[in-house]
mmCIF file of C-alpha atoms in Angstrom:
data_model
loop_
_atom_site.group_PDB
_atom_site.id
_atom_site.type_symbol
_atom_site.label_atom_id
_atom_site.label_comp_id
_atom_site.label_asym_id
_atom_site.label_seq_id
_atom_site.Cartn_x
_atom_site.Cartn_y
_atom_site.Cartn_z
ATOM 1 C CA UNK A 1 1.259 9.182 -8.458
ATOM 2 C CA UNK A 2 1.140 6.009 -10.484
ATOM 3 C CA UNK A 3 4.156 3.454 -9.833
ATOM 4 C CA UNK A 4 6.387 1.838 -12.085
ATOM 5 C CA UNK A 5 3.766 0.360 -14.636
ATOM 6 C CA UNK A 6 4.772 -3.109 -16.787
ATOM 7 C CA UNK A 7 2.488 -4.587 -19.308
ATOM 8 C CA UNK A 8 1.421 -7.394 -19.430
ATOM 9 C CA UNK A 9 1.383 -8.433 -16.034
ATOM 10 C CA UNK A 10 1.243 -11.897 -17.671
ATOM 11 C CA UNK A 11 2.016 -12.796 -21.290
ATOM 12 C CA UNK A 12 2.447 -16.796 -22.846
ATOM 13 C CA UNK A 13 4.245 -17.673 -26.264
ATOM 14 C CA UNK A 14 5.021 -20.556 -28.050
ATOM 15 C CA UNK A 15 8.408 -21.263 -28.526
ATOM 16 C CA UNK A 16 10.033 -19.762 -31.507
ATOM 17 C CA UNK A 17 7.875 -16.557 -31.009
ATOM 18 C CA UNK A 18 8.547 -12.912 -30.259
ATOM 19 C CA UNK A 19 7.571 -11.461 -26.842
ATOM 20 C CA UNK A 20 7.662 -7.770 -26.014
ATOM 21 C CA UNK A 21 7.060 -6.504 -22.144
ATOM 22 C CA UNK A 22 6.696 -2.978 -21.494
ATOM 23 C CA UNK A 23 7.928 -0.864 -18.616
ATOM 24 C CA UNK A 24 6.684 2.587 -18.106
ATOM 25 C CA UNK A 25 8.859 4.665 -15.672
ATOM 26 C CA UNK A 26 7.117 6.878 -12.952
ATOM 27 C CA UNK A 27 6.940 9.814 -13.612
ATOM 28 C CA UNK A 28 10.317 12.371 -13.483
ATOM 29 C CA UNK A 29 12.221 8.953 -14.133
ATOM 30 C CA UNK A 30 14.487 8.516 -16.621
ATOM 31 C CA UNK A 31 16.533 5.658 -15.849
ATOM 32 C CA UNK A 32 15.365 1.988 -15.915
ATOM 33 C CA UNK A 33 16.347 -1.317 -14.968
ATOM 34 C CA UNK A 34 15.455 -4.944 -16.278
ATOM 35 C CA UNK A 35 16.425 -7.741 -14.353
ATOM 36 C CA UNK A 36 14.664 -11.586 -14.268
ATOM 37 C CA UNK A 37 13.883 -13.736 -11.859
ATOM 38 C CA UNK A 38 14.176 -17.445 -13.004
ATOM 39 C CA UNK A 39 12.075 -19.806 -11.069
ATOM 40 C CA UNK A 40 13.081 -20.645 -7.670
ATOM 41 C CA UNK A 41 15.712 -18.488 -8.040
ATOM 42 C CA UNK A 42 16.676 -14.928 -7.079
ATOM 43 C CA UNK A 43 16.447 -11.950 -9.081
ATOM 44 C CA UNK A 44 19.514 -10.937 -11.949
ATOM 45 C CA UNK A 45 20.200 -7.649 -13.370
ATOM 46 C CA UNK A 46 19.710 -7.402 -16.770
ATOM 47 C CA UNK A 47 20.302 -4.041 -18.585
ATOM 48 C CA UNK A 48 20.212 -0.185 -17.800
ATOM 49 C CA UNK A 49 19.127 2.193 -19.868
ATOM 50 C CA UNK A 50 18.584 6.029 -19.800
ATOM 51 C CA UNK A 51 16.450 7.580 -22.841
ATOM 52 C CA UNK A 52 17.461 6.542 -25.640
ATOM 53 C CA UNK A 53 20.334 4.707 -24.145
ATOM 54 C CA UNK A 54 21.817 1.905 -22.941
ATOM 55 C CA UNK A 55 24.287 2.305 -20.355
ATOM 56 C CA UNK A 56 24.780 -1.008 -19.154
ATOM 57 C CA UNK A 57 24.160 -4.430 -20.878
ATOM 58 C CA UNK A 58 26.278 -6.700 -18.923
ATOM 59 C CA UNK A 59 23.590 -9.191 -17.635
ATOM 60 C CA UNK A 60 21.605 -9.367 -20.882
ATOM 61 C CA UNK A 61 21.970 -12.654 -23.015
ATOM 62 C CA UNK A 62 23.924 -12.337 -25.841
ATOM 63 C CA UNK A 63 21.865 -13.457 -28.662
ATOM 64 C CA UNK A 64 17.561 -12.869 -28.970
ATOM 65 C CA UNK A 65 17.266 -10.568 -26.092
ATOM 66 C CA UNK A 66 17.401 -6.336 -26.799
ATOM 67 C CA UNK A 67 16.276 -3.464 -24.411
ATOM 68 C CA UNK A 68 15.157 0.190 -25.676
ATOM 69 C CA UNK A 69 13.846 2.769 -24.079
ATOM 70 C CA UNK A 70 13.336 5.589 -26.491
ATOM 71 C CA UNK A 71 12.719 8.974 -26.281
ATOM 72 C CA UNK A 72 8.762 9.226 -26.394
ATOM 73 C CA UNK A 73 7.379 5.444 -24.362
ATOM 74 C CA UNK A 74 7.783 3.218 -22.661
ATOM 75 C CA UNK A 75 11.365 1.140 -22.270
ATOM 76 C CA UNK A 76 10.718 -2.211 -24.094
ATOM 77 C CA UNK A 77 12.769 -5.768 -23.691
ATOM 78 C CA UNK A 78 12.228 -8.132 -26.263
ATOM 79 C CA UNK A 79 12.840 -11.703 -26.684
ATOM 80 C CA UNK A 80 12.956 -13.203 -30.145
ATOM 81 C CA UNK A 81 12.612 -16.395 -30.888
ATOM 82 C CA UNK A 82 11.432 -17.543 -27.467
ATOM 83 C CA UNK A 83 12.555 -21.137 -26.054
ATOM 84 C CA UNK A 84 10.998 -22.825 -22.912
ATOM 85 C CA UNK A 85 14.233 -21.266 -20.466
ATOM 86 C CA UNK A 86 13.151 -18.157 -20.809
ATOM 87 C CA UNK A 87 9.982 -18.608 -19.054
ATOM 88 C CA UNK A 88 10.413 -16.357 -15.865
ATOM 89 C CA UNK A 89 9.641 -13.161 -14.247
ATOM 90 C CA UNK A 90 10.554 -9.780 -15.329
ATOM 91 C CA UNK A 91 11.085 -6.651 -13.323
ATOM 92 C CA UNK A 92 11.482 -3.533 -14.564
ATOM 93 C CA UNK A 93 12.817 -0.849 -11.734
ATOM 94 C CA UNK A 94 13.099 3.002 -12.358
ATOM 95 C CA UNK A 95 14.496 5.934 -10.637
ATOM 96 C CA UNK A 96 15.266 9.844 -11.030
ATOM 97 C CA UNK A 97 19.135 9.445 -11.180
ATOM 98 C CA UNK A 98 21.499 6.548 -11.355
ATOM 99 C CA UNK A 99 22.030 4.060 -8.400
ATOM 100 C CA UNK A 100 19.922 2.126 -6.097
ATOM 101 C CA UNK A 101 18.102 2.501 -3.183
ATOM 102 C CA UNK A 102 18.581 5.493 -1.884
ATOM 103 C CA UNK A 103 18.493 7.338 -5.817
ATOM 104 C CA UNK A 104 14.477 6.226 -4.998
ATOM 105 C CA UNK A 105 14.508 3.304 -7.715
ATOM 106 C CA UNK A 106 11.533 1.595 -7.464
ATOM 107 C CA UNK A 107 10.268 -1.940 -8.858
ATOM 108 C CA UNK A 108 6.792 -3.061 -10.889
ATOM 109 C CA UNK A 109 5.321 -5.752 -10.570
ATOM 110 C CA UNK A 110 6.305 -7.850 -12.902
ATOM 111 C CA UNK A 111 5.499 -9.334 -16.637
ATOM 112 C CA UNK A 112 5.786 -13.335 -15.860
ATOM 113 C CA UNK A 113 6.082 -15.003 -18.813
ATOM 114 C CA UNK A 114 5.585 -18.279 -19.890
ATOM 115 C CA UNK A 115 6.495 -20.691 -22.902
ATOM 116 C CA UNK A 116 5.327 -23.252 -23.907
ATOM 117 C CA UNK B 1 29.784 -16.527 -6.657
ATOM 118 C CA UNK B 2 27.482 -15.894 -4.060
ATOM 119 C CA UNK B 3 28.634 -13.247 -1.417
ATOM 120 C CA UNK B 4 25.950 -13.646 0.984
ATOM 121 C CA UNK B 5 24.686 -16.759 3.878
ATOM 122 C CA UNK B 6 20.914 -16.151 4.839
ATOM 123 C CA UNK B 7 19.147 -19.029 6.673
ATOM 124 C CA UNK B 8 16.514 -20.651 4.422
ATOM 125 C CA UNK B 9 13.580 -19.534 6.229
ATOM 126 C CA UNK B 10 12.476 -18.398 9.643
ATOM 127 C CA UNK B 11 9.469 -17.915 11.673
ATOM 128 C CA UNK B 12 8.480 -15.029 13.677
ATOM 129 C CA UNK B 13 4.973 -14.383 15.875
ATOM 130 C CA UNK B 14 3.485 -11.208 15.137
ATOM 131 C CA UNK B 15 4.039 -7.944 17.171
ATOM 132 C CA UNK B 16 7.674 -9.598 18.193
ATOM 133 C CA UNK B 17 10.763 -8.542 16.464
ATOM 134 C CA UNK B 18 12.387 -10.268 13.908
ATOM 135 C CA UNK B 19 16.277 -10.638 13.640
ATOM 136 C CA UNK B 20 16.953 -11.734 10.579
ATOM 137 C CA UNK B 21 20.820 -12.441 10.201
ATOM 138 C CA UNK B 22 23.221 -12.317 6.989
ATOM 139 C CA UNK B 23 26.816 -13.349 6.331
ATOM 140 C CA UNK B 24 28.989 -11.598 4.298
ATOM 141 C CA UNK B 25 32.573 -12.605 5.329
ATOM 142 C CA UNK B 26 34.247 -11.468 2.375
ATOM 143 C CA UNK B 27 32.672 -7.633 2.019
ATOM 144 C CA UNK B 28 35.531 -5.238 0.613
ATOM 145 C CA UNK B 29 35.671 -1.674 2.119
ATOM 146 C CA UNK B 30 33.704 -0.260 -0.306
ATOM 147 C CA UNK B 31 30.849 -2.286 -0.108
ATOM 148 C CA UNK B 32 27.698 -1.572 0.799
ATOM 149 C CA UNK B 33 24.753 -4.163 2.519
ATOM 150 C CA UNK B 34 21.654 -3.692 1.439
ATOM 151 C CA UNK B 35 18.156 -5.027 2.200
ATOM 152 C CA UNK B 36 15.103 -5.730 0.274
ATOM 153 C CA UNK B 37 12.270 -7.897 -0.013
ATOM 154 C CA UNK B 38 9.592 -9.616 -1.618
ATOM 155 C CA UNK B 39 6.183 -10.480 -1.163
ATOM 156 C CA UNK B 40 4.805 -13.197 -3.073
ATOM 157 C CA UNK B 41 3.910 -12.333 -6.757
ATOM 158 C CA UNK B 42 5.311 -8.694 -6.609
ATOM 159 C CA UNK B 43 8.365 -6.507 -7.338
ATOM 160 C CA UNK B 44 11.171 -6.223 -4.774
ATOM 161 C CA UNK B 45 10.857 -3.566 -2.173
ATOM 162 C CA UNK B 46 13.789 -1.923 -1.012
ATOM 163 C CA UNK B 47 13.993 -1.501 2.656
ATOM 164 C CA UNK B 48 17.463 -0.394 4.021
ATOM 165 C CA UNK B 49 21.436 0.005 3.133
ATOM 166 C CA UNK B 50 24.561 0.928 5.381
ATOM 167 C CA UNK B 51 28.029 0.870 5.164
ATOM 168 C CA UNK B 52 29.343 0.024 8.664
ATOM 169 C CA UNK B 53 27.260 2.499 10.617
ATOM 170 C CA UNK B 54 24.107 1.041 12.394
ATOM 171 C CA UNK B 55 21.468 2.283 10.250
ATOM 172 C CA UNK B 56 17.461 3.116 10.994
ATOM 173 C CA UNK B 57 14.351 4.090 9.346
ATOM 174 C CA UNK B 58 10.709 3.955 9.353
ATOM 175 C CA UNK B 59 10.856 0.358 8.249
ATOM 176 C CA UNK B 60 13.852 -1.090 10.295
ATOM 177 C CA UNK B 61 16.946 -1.469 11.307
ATOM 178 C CA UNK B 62 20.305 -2.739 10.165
ATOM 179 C CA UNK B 63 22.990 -3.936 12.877
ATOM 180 C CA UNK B 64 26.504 -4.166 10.983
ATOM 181 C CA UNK B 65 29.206 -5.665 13.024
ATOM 182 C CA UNK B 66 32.536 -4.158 13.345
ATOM 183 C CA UNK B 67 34.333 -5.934 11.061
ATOM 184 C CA UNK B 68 31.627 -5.872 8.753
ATOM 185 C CA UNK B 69 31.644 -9.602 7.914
ATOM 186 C CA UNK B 70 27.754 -9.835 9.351
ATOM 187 C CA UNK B 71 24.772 -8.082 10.115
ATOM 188 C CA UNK B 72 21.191 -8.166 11.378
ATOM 189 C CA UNK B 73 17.863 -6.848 9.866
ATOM 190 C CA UNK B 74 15.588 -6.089 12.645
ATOM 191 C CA UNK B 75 11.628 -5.558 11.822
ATOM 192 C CA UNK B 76 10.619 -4.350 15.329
ATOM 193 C CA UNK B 77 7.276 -5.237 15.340
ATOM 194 C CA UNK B 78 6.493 -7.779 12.991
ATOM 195 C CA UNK B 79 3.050 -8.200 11.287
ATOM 196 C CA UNK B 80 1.412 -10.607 8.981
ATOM 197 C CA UNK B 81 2.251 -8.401 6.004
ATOM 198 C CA UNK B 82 5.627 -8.471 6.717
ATOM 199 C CA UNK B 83 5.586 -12.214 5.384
ATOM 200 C CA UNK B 84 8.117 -12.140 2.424
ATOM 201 C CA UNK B 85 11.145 -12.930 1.499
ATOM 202 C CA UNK B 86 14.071 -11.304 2.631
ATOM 203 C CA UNK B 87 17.448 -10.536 0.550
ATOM 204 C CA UNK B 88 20.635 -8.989 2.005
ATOM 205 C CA UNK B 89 23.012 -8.136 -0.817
ATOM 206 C CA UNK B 90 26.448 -6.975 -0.587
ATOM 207 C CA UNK B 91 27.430 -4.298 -3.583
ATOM 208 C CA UNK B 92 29.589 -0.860 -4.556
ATOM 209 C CA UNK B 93 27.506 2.361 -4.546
ATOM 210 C CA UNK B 94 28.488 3.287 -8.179
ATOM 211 C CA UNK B 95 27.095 -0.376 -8.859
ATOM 212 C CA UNK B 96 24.517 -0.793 -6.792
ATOM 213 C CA UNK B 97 21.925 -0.978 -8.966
ATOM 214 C CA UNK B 98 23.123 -4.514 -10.689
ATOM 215 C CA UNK B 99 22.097 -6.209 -7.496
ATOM 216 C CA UNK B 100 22.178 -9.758 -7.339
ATOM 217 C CA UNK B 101 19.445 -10.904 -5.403
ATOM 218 C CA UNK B 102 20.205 -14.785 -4.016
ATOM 219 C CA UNK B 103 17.802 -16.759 -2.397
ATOM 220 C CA UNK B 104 17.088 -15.041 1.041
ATOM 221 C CA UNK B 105 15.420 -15.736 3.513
ATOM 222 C CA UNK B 106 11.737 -16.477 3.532
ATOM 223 C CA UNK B 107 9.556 -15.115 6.869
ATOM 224 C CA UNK B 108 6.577 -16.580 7.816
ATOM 225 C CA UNK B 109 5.028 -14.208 10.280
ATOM 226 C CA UNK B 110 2.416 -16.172 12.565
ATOM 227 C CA UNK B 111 -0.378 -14.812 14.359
#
Protein backbone atom coordinates (compact mmCIF):
# COMPACT_ATOMS: atom_id res chain seq x y z
CA UNK A 1 0.00 0.00 0.00
CA UNK A 2 2.40 2.52 -1.44
CA UNK A 3 2.01 6.25 -0.04
CA UNK A 4 1.66 9.36 -1.73
CA UNK A 5 4.69 9.07 -4.25
CA UNK A 6 6.51 12.59 -5.64
CA UNK A 7 9.29 12.53 -8.09
CA UNK A 8 12.02 13.76 -7.83
CA UNK A 9 12.61 13.78 -4.33
CA UNK A 10 15.21 16.41 -5.35
CA UNK A 11 15.47 18.28 -8.65
CA UNK A 12 18.04 21.66 -9.43
CA UNK A 13 17.54 24.19 -12.44
CA UNK A 14 19.09 27.07 -13.60
CA UNK A 15 17.19 30.01 -13.59
CA UNK A 16 15.13 30.69 -16.60
CA UNK A 17 14.40 26.87 -16.90
CA UNK A 18 11.33 24.66 -16.73
CA UNK A 19 10.85 22.31 -13.74
CA UNK A 20 8.16 19.65 -13.56
CA UNK A 21 7.51 17.59 -10.06
CA UNK A 22 5.27 14.77 -10.07
CA UNK A 23 2.77 13.59 -7.49
CA UNK A 24 1.22 10.24 -7.73
CA UNK A 25 -1.90 9.83 -5.48
CA UNK A 26 -2.34 6.55 -3.38
CA UNK A 27 -4.24 4.52 -4.56
CA UNK A 28 -8.44 5.07 -4.53
CA UNK A 29 -7.37 8.89 -4.37
CA UNK A 30 -8.56 11.25 -6.49
CA UNK A 31 -8.06 14.50 -5.02
CA UNK A 32 -4.65 16.24 -4.57
CA UNK A 33 -3.08 19.03 -2.96
CA UNK A 34 0.15 21.18 -3.71
CA UNK A 35 1.33 23.41 -1.23
CA UNK A 36 5.27 24.83 -0.66
CA UNK A 37 7.22 25.30 1.99
CA UNK A 38 9.66 28.30 1.55
CA UNK A 39 12.71 28.09 3.63
CA UNK A 40 12.42 28.70 7.21
CA UNK A 41 9.05 29.11 6.75
CA UNK A 42 5.83 27.12 7.17
CA UNK A 43 4.00 25.30 4.67
CA UNK A 44 1.25 27.29 2.00
CA UNK A 45 -1.47 25.77 0.11
CA UNK A 46 -1.13 25.93 -3.31
CA UNK A 47 -3.82 24.37 -5.61
CA UNK A 48 -6.49 21.48 -5.53
CA UNK A 49 -7.28 19.49 -8.08
CA UNK A 50 -9.59 16.45 -8.74
CA UNK A 51 -9.00 14.49 -12.21
CA UNK A 52 -8.86 16.47 -14.66
CA UNK A 53 -9.70 19.43 -12.58
CA UNK A 54 -8.85 22.17 -10.76
CA UNK A 55 -11.01 23.09 -8.04
CA UNK A 56 -9.10 25.49 -6.23
CA UNK A 57 -6.18 27.77 -7.39
CA UNK A 58 -6.20 30.43 -4.85
CA UNK A 59 -2.60 30.03 -3.44
CA UNK A 60 -0.91 29.42 -6.80
CA UNK A 61 1.24 32.37 -8.27
CA UNK A 62 -0.24 34.06 -10.89
CA UNK A 63 2.15 33.97 -13.67
CA UNK A 64 4.82 30.63 -14.53
CA UNK A 65 3.28 28.27 -12.14
CA UNK A 66 0.25 25.57 -13.56
CA UNK A 67 -1.07 22.33 -11.84
CA UNK A 68 -2.77 19.27 -13.83
CA UNK A 69 -3.72 16.26 -12.86
CA UNK A 70 -5.21 14.43 -15.76
CA UNK A 71 -7.16 11.62 -16.21
CA UNK A 72 -4.51 8.72 -16.78
CA UNK A 73 -0.97 9.98 -14.28
CA UNK A 74 0.22 11.46 -12.18
CA UNK A 75 -0.90 15.31 -11.06
CA UNK A 76 2.00 17.54 -12.33
CA UNK A 77 3.00 21.35 -11.10
CA UNK A 78 5.17 23.12 -13.26
CA UNK A 79 7.25 26.10 -12.99
CA UNK A 80 8.39 27.90 -16.10
CA UNK A 81 10.90 30.02 -16.31
CA UNK A 82 12.38 29.32 -12.88
CA UNK A 83 14.03 32.31 -10.76
CA UNK A 84 16.17 31.78 -7.55
CA UNK A 85 12.65 32.46 -5.09
CA UNK A 86 11.27 29.62 -6.08
CA UNK A 87 13.75 27.39 -4.61
CA UNK A 88 11.72 25.50 -1.84
CA UNK A 89 9.95 22.43 -0.89
CA UNK A 90 6.99 20.94 -2.45
CA UNK A 91 4.32 18.74 -0.97
CA UNK A 92 1.91 17.11 -2.69
CA UNK A 93 -1.05 15.61 -0.25
CA UNK A 94 -3.92 13.27 -1.50
CA UNK A 95 -7.05 11.87 -0.18
CA UNK A 96 -10.32 9.77 -1.17
CA UNK A 97 -12.79 12.76 -0.84
CA UNK A 98 -12.44 16.44 -0.26
CA UNK A 99 -11.21 17.95 3.13
CA UNK A 100 -8.47 17.37 5.50
CA UNK A 101 -7.58 15.27 8.09
CA UNK A 102 -10.08 13.28 8.89
CA UNK A 103 -11.11 12.71 4.71
CA UNK A 104 -7.52 10.54 5.29
CA UNK A 105 -5.36 13.12 3.14
CA UNK A 106 -2.06 12.19 3.37
CA UNK A 107 1.39 14.03 2.49
CA UNK A 108 4.75 12.80 0.34
CA UNK A 109 7.66 13.58 0.96
CA UNK A 110 8.54 16.17 -0.85
CA UNK A 111 10.34 17.38 -4.33
CA UNK A 112 12.90 20.20 -2.85
CA UNK A 113 14.00 22.14 -5.41
CA UNK A 114 16.70 24.28 -5.95
CA UNK A 115 17.88 27.17 -8.38
CA UNK A 116 20.56 28.34 -9.04
CA UNK B 1 -2.41 37.24 9.24
CA UNK B 2 -1.34 34.69 11.43
CA UNK B 3 -4.14 33.13 13.67
CA UNK B 4 -2.07 31.07 15.81
CA UNK B 5 0.87 31.78 19.06
CA UNK B 6 3.09 28.55 19.50
CA UNK B 7 6.27 28.96 21.61
CA UNK B 8 9.39 28.70 19.41
CA UNK B 9 10.61 25.53 20.68
CA UNK B 10 10.44 23.30 23.71
CA UNK B 11 12.14 20.48 25.30
CA UNK B 12 10.73 17.40 26.65
CA UNK B 13 12.67 14.09 28.32
CA UNK B 14 11.54 11.00 26.89
CA UNK B 15 8.77 8.72 28.37
CA UNK B 16 7.29 12.19 30.04
CA UNK B 17 4.43 13.94 28.49
CA UNK B 18 4.60 16.77 26.46
CA UNK B 19 2.10 19.78 26.67
CA UNK B 20 2.54 21.61 23.93
CA UNK B 21 0.30 24.86 24.09
CA UNK B 22 -1.34 27.07 21.17
CA UNK B 23 -3.15 30.41 21.09
CA UNK B 24 -5.83 31.11 19.02
CA UNK B 25 -7.73 34.09 20.58
CA UNK B 26 -9.57 35.05 17.66
CA UNK B 27 -11.12 31.37 16.48
CA UNK B 28 -14.76 31.97 14.99
CA UNK B 29 -17.43 29.31 15.85
CA UNK B 30 -16.90 27.44 13.03
CA UNK B 31 -13.46 26.82 13.28
CA UNK B 32 -11.76 23.96 13.71
CA UNK B 33 -7.93 23.37 15.54
CA UNK B 34 -6.00 21.11 14.07
CA UNK B 35 -2.61 19.46 14.68
CA UNK B 36 0.15 18.21 12.60
CA UNK B 37 3.70 17.80 12.40
CA UNK B 38 6.89 17.45 10.85
CA UNK B 39 9.90 15.59 11.09
CA UNK B 40 12.88 16.89 9.55
CA UNK B 41 13.09 16.40 5.70
CA UNK B 42 9.54 14.82 5.35
CA UNK B 43 5.87 15.57 4.58
CA UNK B 44 3.54 16.82 7.33
CA UNK B 45 1.78 14.25 9.38
CA UNK B 46 -1.51 14.91 10.54
CA UNK B 47 -2.13 14.04 14.08
CA UNK B 48 -5.45 15.41 15.59
CA UNK B 49 -8.51 18.07 15.06
CA UNK B 50 -11.49 19.15 17.43
CA UNK B 51 -13.91 21.64 17.59
CA UNK B 52 -14.43 22.45 21.30
CA UNK B 53 -14.77 18.90 22.57
CA UNK B 54 -11.59 17.37 24.23
CA UNK B 55 -10.47 15.10 21.64
CA UNK B 56 -8.24 11.60 21.80
CA UNK B 57 -6.63 9.09 19.69
CA UNK B 58 -3.94 6.66 19.34
CA UNK B 59 -1.47 9.47 18.90
CA UNK B 60 -2.69 12.15 21.47
CA UNK B 61 -4.68 14.35 22.85
CA UNK B 62 -6.13 17.79 22.31
CA UNK B 63 -7.33 19.95 25.45
CA UNK B 64 -9.58 22.92 24.01
CA UNK B 65 -10.56 25.43 26.55
CA UNK B 66 -14.00 26.63 26.95
CA UNK B 67 -13.93 29.56 25.21
CA UNK B 68 -11.93 28.10 22.66
CA UNK B 69 -9.29 30.86 22.49
CA UNK B 70 -6.43 28.03 23.53
CA UNK B 71 -5.57 24.60 23.66
CA UNK B 72 -3.02 21.92 24.53
CA UNK B 73 -1.50 19.00 22.48
CA UNK B 74 -0.54 16.35 24.83
CA UNK B 75 1.95 13.39 23.51
CA UNK B 76 1.65 11.16 26.63
CA UNK B 77 4.65 9.46 26.45
CA UNK B 78 7.10 11.14 24.51
CA UNK B 79 9.94 9.38 22.55
CA UNK B 80 12.90 10.36 20.54
CA UNK B 81 10.90 10.01 17.33
CA UNK B 82 8.51 12.26 18.39
CA UNK B 83 11.22 15.08 17.74
CA UNK B 84 9.51 17.37 15.09
CA UNK B 85 7.95 20.20 14.64
CA UNK B 86 4.68 20.89 15.77
CA UNK B 87 1.83 23.11 13.95
CA UNK B 88 -1.59 23.96 15.44
CA UNK B 89 -3.74 25.58 12.78
CA UNK B 90 -7.02 27.11 13.16
CA UNK B 91 -9.44 26.53 9.87
CA UNK B 92 -13.34 25.84 8.54
CA UNK B 93 -14.11 22.16 7.77
CA UNK B 94 -15.29 22.92 4.15
CA UNK B 95 -11.70 24.63 3.98
CA UNK B 96 -9.67 22.72 5.81
CA UNK B 97 -7.59 21.48 3.44
CA UNK B 98 -5.88 25.10 2.49
CA UNK B 99 -4.12 24.93 5.81
CA UNK B 100 -1.70 27.41 6.59
CA UNK B 101 0.96 25.92 8.40
CA UNK B 102 3.06 28.87 10.51
CA UNK B 103 6.08 28.24 12.19
CA UNK B 104 5.22 25.88 15.18
CA UNK B 105 6.78 24.72 17.55
CA UNK B 106 9.92 22.67 17.31
CA UNK B 107 10.36 19.55 20.11
CA UNK B 108 13.46 18.31 20.98
CA UNK B 109 12.78 15.11 22.82
CA UNK B 110 15.91 14.21 25.13
CA UNK B 111 16.86 10.97 26.35
Amino acid sequence: NAGVMQNPRHLVRRRGQEARLRCSPMKGHSHVYWYRQLPEEGLKFMVYLQKENIIDESGMPKERFSAEFPKEGPSILRIQQVVRGDSAAYFCASSPRMGGPDTEAFFGQGTRLTVV
Amino acid sequence: DAKTTQPTSMDCAEGRAANLPCNHSTISGNEYVYWYRQIHSQGPQYIIHGLKNNETNEMASLIITEDRKSSTLILPHATLRDTAVYYCIVAERSNDYKLSFGAGTTVTVRA
